[in-house]
mmCIF file of C-alpha atoms in Angstrom:
data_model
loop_
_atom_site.group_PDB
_atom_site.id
_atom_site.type_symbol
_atom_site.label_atom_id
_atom_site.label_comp_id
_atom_site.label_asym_id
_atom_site.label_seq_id
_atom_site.Cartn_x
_atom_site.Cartn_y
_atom_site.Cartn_z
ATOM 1 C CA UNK A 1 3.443 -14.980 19.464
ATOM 2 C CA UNK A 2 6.287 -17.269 20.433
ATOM 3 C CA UNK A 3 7.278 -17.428 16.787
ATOM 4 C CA UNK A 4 7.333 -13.790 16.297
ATOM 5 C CA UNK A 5 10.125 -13.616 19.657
ATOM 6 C CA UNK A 6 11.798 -16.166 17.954
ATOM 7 C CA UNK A 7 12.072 -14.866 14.714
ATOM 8 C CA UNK A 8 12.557 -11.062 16.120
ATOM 9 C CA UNK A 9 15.123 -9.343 13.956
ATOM 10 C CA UNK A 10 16.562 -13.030 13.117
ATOM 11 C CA UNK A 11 15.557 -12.811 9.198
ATOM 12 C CA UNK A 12 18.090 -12.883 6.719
ATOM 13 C CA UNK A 13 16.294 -14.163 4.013
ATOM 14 C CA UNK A 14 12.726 -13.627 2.405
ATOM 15 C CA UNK A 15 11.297 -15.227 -0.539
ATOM 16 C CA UNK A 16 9.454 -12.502 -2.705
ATOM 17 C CA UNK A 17 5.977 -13.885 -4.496
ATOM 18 C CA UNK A 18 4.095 -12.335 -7.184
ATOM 19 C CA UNK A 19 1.088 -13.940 -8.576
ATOM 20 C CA UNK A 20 3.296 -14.799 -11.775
ATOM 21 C CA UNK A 21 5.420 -17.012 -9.337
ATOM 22 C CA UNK A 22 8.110 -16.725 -6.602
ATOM 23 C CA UNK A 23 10.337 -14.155 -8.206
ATOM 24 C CA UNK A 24 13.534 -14.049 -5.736
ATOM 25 C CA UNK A 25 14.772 -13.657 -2.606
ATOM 26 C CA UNK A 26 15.728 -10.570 -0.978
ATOM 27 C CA UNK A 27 18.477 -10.801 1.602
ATOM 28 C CA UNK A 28 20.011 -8.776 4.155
ATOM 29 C CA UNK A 29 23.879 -8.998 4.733
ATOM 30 C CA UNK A 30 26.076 -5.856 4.966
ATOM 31 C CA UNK A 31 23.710 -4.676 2.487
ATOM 32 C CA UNK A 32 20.195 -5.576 0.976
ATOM 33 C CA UNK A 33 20.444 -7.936 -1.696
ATOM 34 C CA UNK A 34 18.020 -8.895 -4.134
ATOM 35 C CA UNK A 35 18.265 -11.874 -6.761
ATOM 36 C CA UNK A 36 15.776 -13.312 -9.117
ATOM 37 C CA UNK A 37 15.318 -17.064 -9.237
ATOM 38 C CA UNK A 38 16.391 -18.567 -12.714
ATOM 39 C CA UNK A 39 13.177 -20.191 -12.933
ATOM 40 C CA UNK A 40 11.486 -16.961 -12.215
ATOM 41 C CA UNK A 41 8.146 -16.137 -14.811
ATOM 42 C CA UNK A 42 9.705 -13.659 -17.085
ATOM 43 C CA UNK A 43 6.627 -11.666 -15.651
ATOM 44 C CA UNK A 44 7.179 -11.665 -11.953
ATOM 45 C CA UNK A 45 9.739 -8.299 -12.236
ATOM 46 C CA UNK A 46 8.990 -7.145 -8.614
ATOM 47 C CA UNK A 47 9.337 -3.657 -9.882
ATOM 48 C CA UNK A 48 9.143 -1.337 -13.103
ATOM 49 C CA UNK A 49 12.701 -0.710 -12.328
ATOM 50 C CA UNK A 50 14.166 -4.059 -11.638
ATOM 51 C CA UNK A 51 13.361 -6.090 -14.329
ATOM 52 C CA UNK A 52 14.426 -9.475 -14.631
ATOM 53 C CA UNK A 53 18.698 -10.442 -14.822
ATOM 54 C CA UNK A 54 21.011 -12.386 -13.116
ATOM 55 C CA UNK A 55 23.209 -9.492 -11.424
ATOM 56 C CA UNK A 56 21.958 -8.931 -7.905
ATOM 57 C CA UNK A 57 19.966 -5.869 -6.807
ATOM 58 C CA UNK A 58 22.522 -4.268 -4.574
ATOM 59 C CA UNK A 59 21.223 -1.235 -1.733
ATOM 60 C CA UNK A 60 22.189 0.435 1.515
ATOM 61 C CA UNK A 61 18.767 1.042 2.229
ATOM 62 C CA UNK A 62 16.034 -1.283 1.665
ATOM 63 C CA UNK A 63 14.749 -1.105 -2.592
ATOM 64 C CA UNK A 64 12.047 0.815 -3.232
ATOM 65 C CA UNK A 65 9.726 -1.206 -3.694
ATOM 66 C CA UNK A 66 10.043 -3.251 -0.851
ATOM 67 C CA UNK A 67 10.189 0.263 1.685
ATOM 68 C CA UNK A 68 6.855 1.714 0.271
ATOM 69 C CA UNK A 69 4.512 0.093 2.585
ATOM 70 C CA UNK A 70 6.746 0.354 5.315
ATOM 71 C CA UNK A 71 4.818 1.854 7.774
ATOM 72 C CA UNK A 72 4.856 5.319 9.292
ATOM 73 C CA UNK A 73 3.560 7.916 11.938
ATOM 74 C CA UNK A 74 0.881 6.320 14.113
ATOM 75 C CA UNK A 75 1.116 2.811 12.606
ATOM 76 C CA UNK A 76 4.689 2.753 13.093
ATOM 77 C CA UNK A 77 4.542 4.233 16.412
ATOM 78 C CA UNK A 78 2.090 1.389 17.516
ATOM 79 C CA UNK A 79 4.527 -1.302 16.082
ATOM 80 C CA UNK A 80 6.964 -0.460 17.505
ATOM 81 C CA UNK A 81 5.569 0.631 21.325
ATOM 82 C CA UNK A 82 4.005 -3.136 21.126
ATOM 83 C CA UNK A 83 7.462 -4.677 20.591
ATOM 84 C CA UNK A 84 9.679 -2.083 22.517
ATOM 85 C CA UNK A 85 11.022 -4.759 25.234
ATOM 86 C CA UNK A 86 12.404 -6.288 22.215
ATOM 87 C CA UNK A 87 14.131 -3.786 20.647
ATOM 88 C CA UNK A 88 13.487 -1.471 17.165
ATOM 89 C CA UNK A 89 12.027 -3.750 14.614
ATOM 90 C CA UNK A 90 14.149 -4.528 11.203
ATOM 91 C CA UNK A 91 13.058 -3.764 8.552
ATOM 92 C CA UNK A 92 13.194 -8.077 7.202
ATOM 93 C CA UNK A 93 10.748 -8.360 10.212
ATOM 94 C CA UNK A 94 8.847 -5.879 9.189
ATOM 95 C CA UNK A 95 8.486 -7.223 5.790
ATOM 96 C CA UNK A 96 7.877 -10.748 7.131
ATOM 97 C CA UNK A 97 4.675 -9.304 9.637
ATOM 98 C CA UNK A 98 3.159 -8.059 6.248
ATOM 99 C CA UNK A 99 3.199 -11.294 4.302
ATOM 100 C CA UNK A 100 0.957 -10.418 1.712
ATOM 101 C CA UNK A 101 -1.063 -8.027 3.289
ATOM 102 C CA UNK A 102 0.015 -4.798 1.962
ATOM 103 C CA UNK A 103 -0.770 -2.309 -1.122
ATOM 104 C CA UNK A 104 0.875 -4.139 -4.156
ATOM 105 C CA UNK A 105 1.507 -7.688 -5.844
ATOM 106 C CA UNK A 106 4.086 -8.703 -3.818
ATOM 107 C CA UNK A 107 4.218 -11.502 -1.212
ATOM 108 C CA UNK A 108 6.933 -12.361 1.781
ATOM 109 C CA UNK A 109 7.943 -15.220 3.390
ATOM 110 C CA UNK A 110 10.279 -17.166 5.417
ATOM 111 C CA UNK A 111 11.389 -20.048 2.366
ATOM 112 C CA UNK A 112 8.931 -22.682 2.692
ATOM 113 C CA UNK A 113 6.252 -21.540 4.580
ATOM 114 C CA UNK A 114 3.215 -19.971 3.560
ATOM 115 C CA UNK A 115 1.471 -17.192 5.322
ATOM 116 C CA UNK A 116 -2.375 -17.639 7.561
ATOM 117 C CA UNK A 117 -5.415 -15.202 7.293
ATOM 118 C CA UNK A 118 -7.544 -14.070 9.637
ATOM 119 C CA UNK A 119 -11.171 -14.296 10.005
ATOM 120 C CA UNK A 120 -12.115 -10.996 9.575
ATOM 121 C CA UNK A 121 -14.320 -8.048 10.046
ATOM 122 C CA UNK A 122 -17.652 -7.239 8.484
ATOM 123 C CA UNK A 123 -18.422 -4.499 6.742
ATOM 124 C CA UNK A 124 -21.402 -3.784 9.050
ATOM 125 C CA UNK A 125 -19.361 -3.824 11.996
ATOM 126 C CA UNK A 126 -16.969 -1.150 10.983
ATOM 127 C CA UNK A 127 -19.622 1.705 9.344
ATOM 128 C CA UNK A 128 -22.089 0.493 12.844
ATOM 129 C CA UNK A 129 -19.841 -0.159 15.833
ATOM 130 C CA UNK A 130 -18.778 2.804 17.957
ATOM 131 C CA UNK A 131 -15.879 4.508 16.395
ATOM 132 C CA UNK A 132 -13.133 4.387 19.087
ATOM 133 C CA UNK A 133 -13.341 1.148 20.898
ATOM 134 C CA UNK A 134 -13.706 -0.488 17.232
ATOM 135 C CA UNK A 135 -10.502 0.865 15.966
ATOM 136 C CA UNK A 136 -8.796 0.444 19.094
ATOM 137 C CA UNK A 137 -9.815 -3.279 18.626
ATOM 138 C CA UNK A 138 -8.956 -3.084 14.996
ATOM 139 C CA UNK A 139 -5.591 -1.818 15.415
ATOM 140 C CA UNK A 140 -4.524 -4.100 17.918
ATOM 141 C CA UNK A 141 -5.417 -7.044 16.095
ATOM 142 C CA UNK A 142 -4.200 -6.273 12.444
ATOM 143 C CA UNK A 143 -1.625 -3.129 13.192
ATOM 144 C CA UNK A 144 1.519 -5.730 12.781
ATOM 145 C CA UNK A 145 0.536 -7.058 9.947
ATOM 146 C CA UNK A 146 -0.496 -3.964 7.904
ATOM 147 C CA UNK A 147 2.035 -3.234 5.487
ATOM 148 C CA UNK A 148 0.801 0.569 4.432
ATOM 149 C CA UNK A 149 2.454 3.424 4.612
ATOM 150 C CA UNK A 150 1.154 6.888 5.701
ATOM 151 C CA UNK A 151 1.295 9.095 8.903
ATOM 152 C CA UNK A 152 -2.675 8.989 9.235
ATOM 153 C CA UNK A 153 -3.732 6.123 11.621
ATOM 154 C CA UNK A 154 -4.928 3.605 9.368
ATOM 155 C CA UNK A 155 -4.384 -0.398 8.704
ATOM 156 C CA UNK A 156 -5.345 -3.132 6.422
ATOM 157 C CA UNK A 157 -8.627 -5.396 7.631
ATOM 158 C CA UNK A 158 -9.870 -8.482 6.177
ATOM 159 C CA UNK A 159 -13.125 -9.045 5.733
ATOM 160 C CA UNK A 160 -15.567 -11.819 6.666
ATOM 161 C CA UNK A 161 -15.757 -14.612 3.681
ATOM 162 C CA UNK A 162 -18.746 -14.518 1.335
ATOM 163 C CA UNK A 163 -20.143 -10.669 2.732
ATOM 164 C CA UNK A 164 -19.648 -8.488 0.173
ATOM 165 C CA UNK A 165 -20.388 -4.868 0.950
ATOM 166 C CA UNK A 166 -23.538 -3.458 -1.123
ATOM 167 C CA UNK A 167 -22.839 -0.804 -4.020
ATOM 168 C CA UNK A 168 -19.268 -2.026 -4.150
ATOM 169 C CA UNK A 169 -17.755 -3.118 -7.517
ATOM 170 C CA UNK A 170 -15.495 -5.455 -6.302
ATOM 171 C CA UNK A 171 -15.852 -8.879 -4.148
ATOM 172 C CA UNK A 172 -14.251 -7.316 -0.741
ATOM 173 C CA UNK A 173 -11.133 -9.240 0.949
ATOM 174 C CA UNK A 174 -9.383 -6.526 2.220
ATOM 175 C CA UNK A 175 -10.232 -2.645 3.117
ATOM 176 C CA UNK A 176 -8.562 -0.018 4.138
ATOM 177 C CA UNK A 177 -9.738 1.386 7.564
ATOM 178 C CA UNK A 178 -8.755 4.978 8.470
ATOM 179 C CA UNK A 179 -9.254 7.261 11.815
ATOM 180 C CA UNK A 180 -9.489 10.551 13.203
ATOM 181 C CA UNK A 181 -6.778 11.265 16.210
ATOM 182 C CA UNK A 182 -5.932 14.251 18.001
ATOM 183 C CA UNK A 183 -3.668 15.540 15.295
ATOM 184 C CA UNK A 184 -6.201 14.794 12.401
ATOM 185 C CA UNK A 185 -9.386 16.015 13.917
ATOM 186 C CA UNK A 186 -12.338 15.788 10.765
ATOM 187 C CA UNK A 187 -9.996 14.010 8.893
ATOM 188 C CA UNK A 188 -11.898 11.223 7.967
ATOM 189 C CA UNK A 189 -15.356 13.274 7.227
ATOM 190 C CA UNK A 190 -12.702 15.494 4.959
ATOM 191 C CA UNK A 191 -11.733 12.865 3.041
ATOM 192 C CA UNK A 192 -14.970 11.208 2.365
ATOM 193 C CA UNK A 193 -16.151 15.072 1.282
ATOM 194 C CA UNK A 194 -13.428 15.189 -1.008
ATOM 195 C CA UNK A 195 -13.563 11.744 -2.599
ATOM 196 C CA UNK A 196 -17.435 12.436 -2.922
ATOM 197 C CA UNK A 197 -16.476 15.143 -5.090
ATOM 198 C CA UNK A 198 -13.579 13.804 -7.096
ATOM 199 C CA UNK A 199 -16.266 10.740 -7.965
ATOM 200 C CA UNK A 200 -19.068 13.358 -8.617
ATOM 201 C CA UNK A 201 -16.308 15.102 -11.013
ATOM 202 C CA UNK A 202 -15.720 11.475 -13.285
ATOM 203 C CA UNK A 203 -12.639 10.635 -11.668
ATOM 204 C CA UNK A 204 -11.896 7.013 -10.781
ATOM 205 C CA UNK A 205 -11.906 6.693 -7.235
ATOM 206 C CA UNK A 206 -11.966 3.503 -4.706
ATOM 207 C CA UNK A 207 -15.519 2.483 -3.072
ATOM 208 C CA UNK A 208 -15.602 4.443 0.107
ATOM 209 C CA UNK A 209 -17.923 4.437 3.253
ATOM 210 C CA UNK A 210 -17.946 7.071 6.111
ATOM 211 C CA UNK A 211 -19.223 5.538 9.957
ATOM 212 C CA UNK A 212 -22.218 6.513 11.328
ATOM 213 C CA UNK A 213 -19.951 8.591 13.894
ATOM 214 C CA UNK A 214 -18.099 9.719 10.783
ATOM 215 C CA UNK A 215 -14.661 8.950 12.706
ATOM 216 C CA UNK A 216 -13.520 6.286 10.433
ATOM 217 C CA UNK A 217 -13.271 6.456 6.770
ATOM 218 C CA UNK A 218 -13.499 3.167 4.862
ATOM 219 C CA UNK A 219 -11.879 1.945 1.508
ATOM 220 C CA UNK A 220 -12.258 -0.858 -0.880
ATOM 221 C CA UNK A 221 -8.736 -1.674 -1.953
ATOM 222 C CA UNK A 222 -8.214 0.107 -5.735
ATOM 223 C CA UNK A 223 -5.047 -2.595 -6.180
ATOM 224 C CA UNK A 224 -7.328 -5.534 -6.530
ATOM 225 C CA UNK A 225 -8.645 -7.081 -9.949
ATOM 226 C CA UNK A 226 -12.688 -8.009 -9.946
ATOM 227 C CA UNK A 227 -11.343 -11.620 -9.408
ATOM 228 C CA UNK A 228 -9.578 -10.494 -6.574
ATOM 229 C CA UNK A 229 -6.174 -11.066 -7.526
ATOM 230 C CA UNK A 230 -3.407 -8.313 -6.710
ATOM 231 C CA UNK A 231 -2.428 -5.927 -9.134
ATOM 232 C CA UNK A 232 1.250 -4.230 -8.679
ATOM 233 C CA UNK A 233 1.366 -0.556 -7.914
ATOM 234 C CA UNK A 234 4.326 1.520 -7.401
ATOM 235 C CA UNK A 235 4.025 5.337 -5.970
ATOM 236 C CA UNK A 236 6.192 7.961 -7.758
ATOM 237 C CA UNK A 237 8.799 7.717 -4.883
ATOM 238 C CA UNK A 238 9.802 4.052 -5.743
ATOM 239 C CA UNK A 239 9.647 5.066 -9.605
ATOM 240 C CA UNK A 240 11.866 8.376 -9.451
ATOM 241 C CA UNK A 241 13.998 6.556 -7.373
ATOM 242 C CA UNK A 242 12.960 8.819 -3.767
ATOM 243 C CA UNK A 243 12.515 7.142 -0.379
ATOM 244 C CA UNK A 244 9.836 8.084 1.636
ATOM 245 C CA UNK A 245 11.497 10.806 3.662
ATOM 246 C CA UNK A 246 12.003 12.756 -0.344
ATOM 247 C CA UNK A 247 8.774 12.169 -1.125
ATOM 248 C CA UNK A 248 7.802 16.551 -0.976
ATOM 249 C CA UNK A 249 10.701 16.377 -3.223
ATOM 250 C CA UNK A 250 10.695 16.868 -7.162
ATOM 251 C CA UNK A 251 7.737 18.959 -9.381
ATOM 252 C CA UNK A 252 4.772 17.581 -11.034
ATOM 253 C CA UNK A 253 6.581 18.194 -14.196
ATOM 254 C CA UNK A 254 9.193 15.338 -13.228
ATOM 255 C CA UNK A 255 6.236 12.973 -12.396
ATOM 256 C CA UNK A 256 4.783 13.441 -16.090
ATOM 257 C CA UNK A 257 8.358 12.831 -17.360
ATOM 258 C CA UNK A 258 7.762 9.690 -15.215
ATOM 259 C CA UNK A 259 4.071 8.722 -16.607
ATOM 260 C CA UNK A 260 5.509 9.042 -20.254
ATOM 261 C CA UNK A 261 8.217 6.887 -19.860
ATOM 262 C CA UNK A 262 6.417 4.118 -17.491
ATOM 263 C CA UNK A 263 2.980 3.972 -19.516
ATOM 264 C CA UNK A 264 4.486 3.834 -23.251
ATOM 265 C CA UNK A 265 1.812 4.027 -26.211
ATOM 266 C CA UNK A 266 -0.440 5.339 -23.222
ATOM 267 C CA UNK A 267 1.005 8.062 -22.347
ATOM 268 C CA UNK A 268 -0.777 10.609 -23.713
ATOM 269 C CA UNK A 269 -4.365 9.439 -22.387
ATOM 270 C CA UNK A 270 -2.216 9.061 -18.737
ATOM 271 C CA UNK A 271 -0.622 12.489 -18.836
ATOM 272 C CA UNK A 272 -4.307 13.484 -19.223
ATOM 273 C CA UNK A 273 -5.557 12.102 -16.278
ATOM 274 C CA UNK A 274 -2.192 13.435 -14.432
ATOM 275 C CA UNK A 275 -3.399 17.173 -15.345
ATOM 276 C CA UNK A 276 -7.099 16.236 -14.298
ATOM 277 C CA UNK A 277 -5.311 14.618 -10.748
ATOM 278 C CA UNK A 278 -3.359 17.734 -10.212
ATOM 279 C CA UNK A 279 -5.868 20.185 -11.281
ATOM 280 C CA UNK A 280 -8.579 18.711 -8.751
ATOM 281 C CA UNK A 281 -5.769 18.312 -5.914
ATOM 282 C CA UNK A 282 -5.399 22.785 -6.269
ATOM 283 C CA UNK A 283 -9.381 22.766 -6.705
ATOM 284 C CA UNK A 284 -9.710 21.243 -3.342
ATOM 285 C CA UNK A 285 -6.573 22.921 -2.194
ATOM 286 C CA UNK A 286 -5.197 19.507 -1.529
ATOM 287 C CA UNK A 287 -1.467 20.702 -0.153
ATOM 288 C CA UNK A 288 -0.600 16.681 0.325
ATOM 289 C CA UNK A 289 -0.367 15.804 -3.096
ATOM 290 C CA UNK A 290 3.137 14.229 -3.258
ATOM 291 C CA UNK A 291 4.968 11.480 -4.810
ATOM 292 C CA UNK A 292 3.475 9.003 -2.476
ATOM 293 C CA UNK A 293 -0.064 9.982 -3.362
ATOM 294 C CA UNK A 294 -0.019 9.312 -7.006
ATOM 295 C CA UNK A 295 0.951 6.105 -8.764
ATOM 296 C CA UNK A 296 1.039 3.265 -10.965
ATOM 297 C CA UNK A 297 -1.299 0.589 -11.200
ATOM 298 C CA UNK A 298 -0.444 -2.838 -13.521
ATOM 299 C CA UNK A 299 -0.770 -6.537 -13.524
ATOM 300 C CA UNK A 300 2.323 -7.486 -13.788
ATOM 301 C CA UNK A 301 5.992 -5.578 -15.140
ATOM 302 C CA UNK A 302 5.496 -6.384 -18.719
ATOM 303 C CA UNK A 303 1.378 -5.911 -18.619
ATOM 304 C CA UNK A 304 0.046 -1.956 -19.991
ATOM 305 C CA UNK A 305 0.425 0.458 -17.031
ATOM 306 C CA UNK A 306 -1.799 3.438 -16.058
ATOM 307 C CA UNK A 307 -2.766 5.517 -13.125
ATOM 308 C CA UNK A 308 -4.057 4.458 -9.983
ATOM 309 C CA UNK A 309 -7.292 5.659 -8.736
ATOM 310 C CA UNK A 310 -7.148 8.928 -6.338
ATOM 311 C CA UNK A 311 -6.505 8.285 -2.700
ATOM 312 C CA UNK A 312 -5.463 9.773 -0.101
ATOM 313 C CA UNK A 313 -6.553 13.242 -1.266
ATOM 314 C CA UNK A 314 -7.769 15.966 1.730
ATOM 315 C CA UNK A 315 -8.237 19.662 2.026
ATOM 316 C CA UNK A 316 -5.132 20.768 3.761
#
C-alpha cells in the first residue's frame, strides 16, 4: 500500500505489453502520447487503429484503447471513495492498478517491473458463499485492480491454481463476477435468463454460473484462448473512434460498416452473426445494446478478426 501512496498520480510513463512483445510506451505530458518501440513485433499493434509507425500517437484524452476498461458507475465509485484522502485518481494510475488484469491483450507497467497475482478465489466459493458478504469481500480485495468497464457492480477475480470449474471449456484464471445493488435489483438472475436463451438459440456465449442466492452472476472470460493466453478485443466505441460517454451514439448500420471493414474476407459470415446479435438483443427487448456491448475479438492486429461472444445482454 505504501507503493501505491507513493506512486499516486506520479506516473508519467507506462510500458504497454502484448503477448507478441512490449509494444511501446504510452506517456502523459500536456497530452497522451503513445510510441511504438523500434524493436516492437510487427504484431504487437495495440489497436486495429494504431498500427505500427514511428510518428507518435498524439490525444487530449486518453486513446481508445487504453480508456475502454476504464472503469465506471459502482466500480469507479468504489475506487475512487477508497482513495478520496488522496485525491481523484489519473487515469496513468488507473492504468498502472490494472496491470494486466483487464478485458484485452494488453499489459501495463512501470518500465522494469513486472506485475504480482493474487491467490485467488474458487469457483465453489463464489456460486456457495452468501451473496453479500462475499462480494463485499470480493470487491474490496480486487476492485483496484479490475480494469472493466460498465456501470453494473462487477470486477475481475482470479481463481485458485489447478481448480478448474466443471462444464467449462476453458482452463479458468480469471472470471468475471457480477452483482445485484439497489439500482439493479434481478439483474443478475436476468442476465443468466437471457444468456440461457441466447446459448439455447446457437449463439456463442461465455460459460456462465448463477449463485445459489442468484445475486451474483458469474463469467468465464470469452477473451482468453484454451491455452489461456489473451486475445485482443476492442468494443465498437474504440473502433468508430467514440469514448465511452458516445457510446448510445451512432446506428447499427455504422457498426456493420465497421465489421466489414475490420474483419476483411470475413465479413460476410460476421455481418451475419451482427444481424443474429441484433435480432436476439429486440427479441429479448435488450434496450442496452450499444457500442460497448458488441465487439471484436483477435489474436493479435494482423491475425483474422471476428465477433466476440454476447455479453452483457439484459431485458431492459
Amino acid at each position: 500500500m505504501n507503493e501505491l501512496l507513493a506512486l499516486f498520480n506520479q506516473i508519467r510513463r507506462l510500458d504497454i505489453i502484448t503477448p507478441q512483445g512490449q509494444a511501446g510506451i504510452l506517456a502523459k505530458e500536456s497530452n497522451f502520447v503513445f510510441n511504438y518501440y523500434q524493436s516492437a513485433p510487427v504484431n504487437a499493434a495495440v489497436s486495429l487503429v494504431m498500427p505500427i509507425r514511428q510518428q507518435s500517437y498524439y490525444s487530449g484524452d486518453l486513446m481508445g484503447v487504453f480508456s475502454m476498461n476504464r472503469p465506471e458507475g459502482y466500480l469507479r465509485y468504489l475506487i475512487e471513495e477508497r482513495l478520496k484522502r488522496l485525491g481523484a485518481p489519473s487515469d496513468m494510475f488507473l492504468l498502472y492498478l490494472a496491470g494486466s488484469h483487464q478485458i484485452g491483450r494488453l499489459s501495463y507497467a512501470l518500465e522494469g517491473k513486472v506485475a504480482t497475482k493474487d491467490q485467488g478465489e474458487t469457483l465453489h466459493t463464489l456460486l456457495h458463499s452468501p451473496s453479500k458478504v462475499l462480494f463485499e469481500h470480493l470487491l474490496d480485495k480486487y476492485a483496484l485492480t479490475s480494469g472493466i468497464s460498465g456501470v453494473q457492480p462487477k470486477t475481475l477475480v482470479p481463481l485458485s491454481a489447478g481448480l478448474p470449474a466443471s462444464h467449462s471449456t476453458l482452463p479458468l484464471e480469471t472470471v468475471i463476477v457480477k452483482a445485484e445493488g439497489a439500482d439493479f435489483p434481478c439483474v443478475a438472475r436476468n442476465e443468466y435468463l437471457c444468456l440461457s436463451v441466447a446459448k439455447e438459440a446457437g449463439f456463442h456465449v461465455p460459460d456462465f454460473w448463477l449463485s445459489d442466492d442468484g445475486l451474483l452472476l458469474i463469467l468465464s472470460r470469452f477473451d482468453r484462448k484454451s491455452d489461456g493466453t489473451p486475445l485482443g478485443f476492442e468494443d465498437m466505441a474504440v473502433l468508430t473512434g467514440r469514448n465511452t460517454a458516445r457510446k448510445y451514439e451512432g446506428s447499427y448500420e455504422m457498426i456493420a460498416k465497421a465489421v466489414t471493414i475490420f474483419t476483411g474476407e470475413h465479413s460476410q459470415i460476421e455481418l451475419q452473426r451482427l444481424f443474429e446479435r441484433v435480432a436476439i438483443s429486440c427479441k429479448l427487448k435488450d434496450g442496452d445494446a450499444h457500442l460497448k456491448n458488441i465487439g471484436l475479438l483477435y489474436e493479435h492486429a494482423l491475425a483474422p478478426r471476428y465477433l466476440a461472444p454476447i455479453y452483457d445482454v439484459v431485458c431492459t
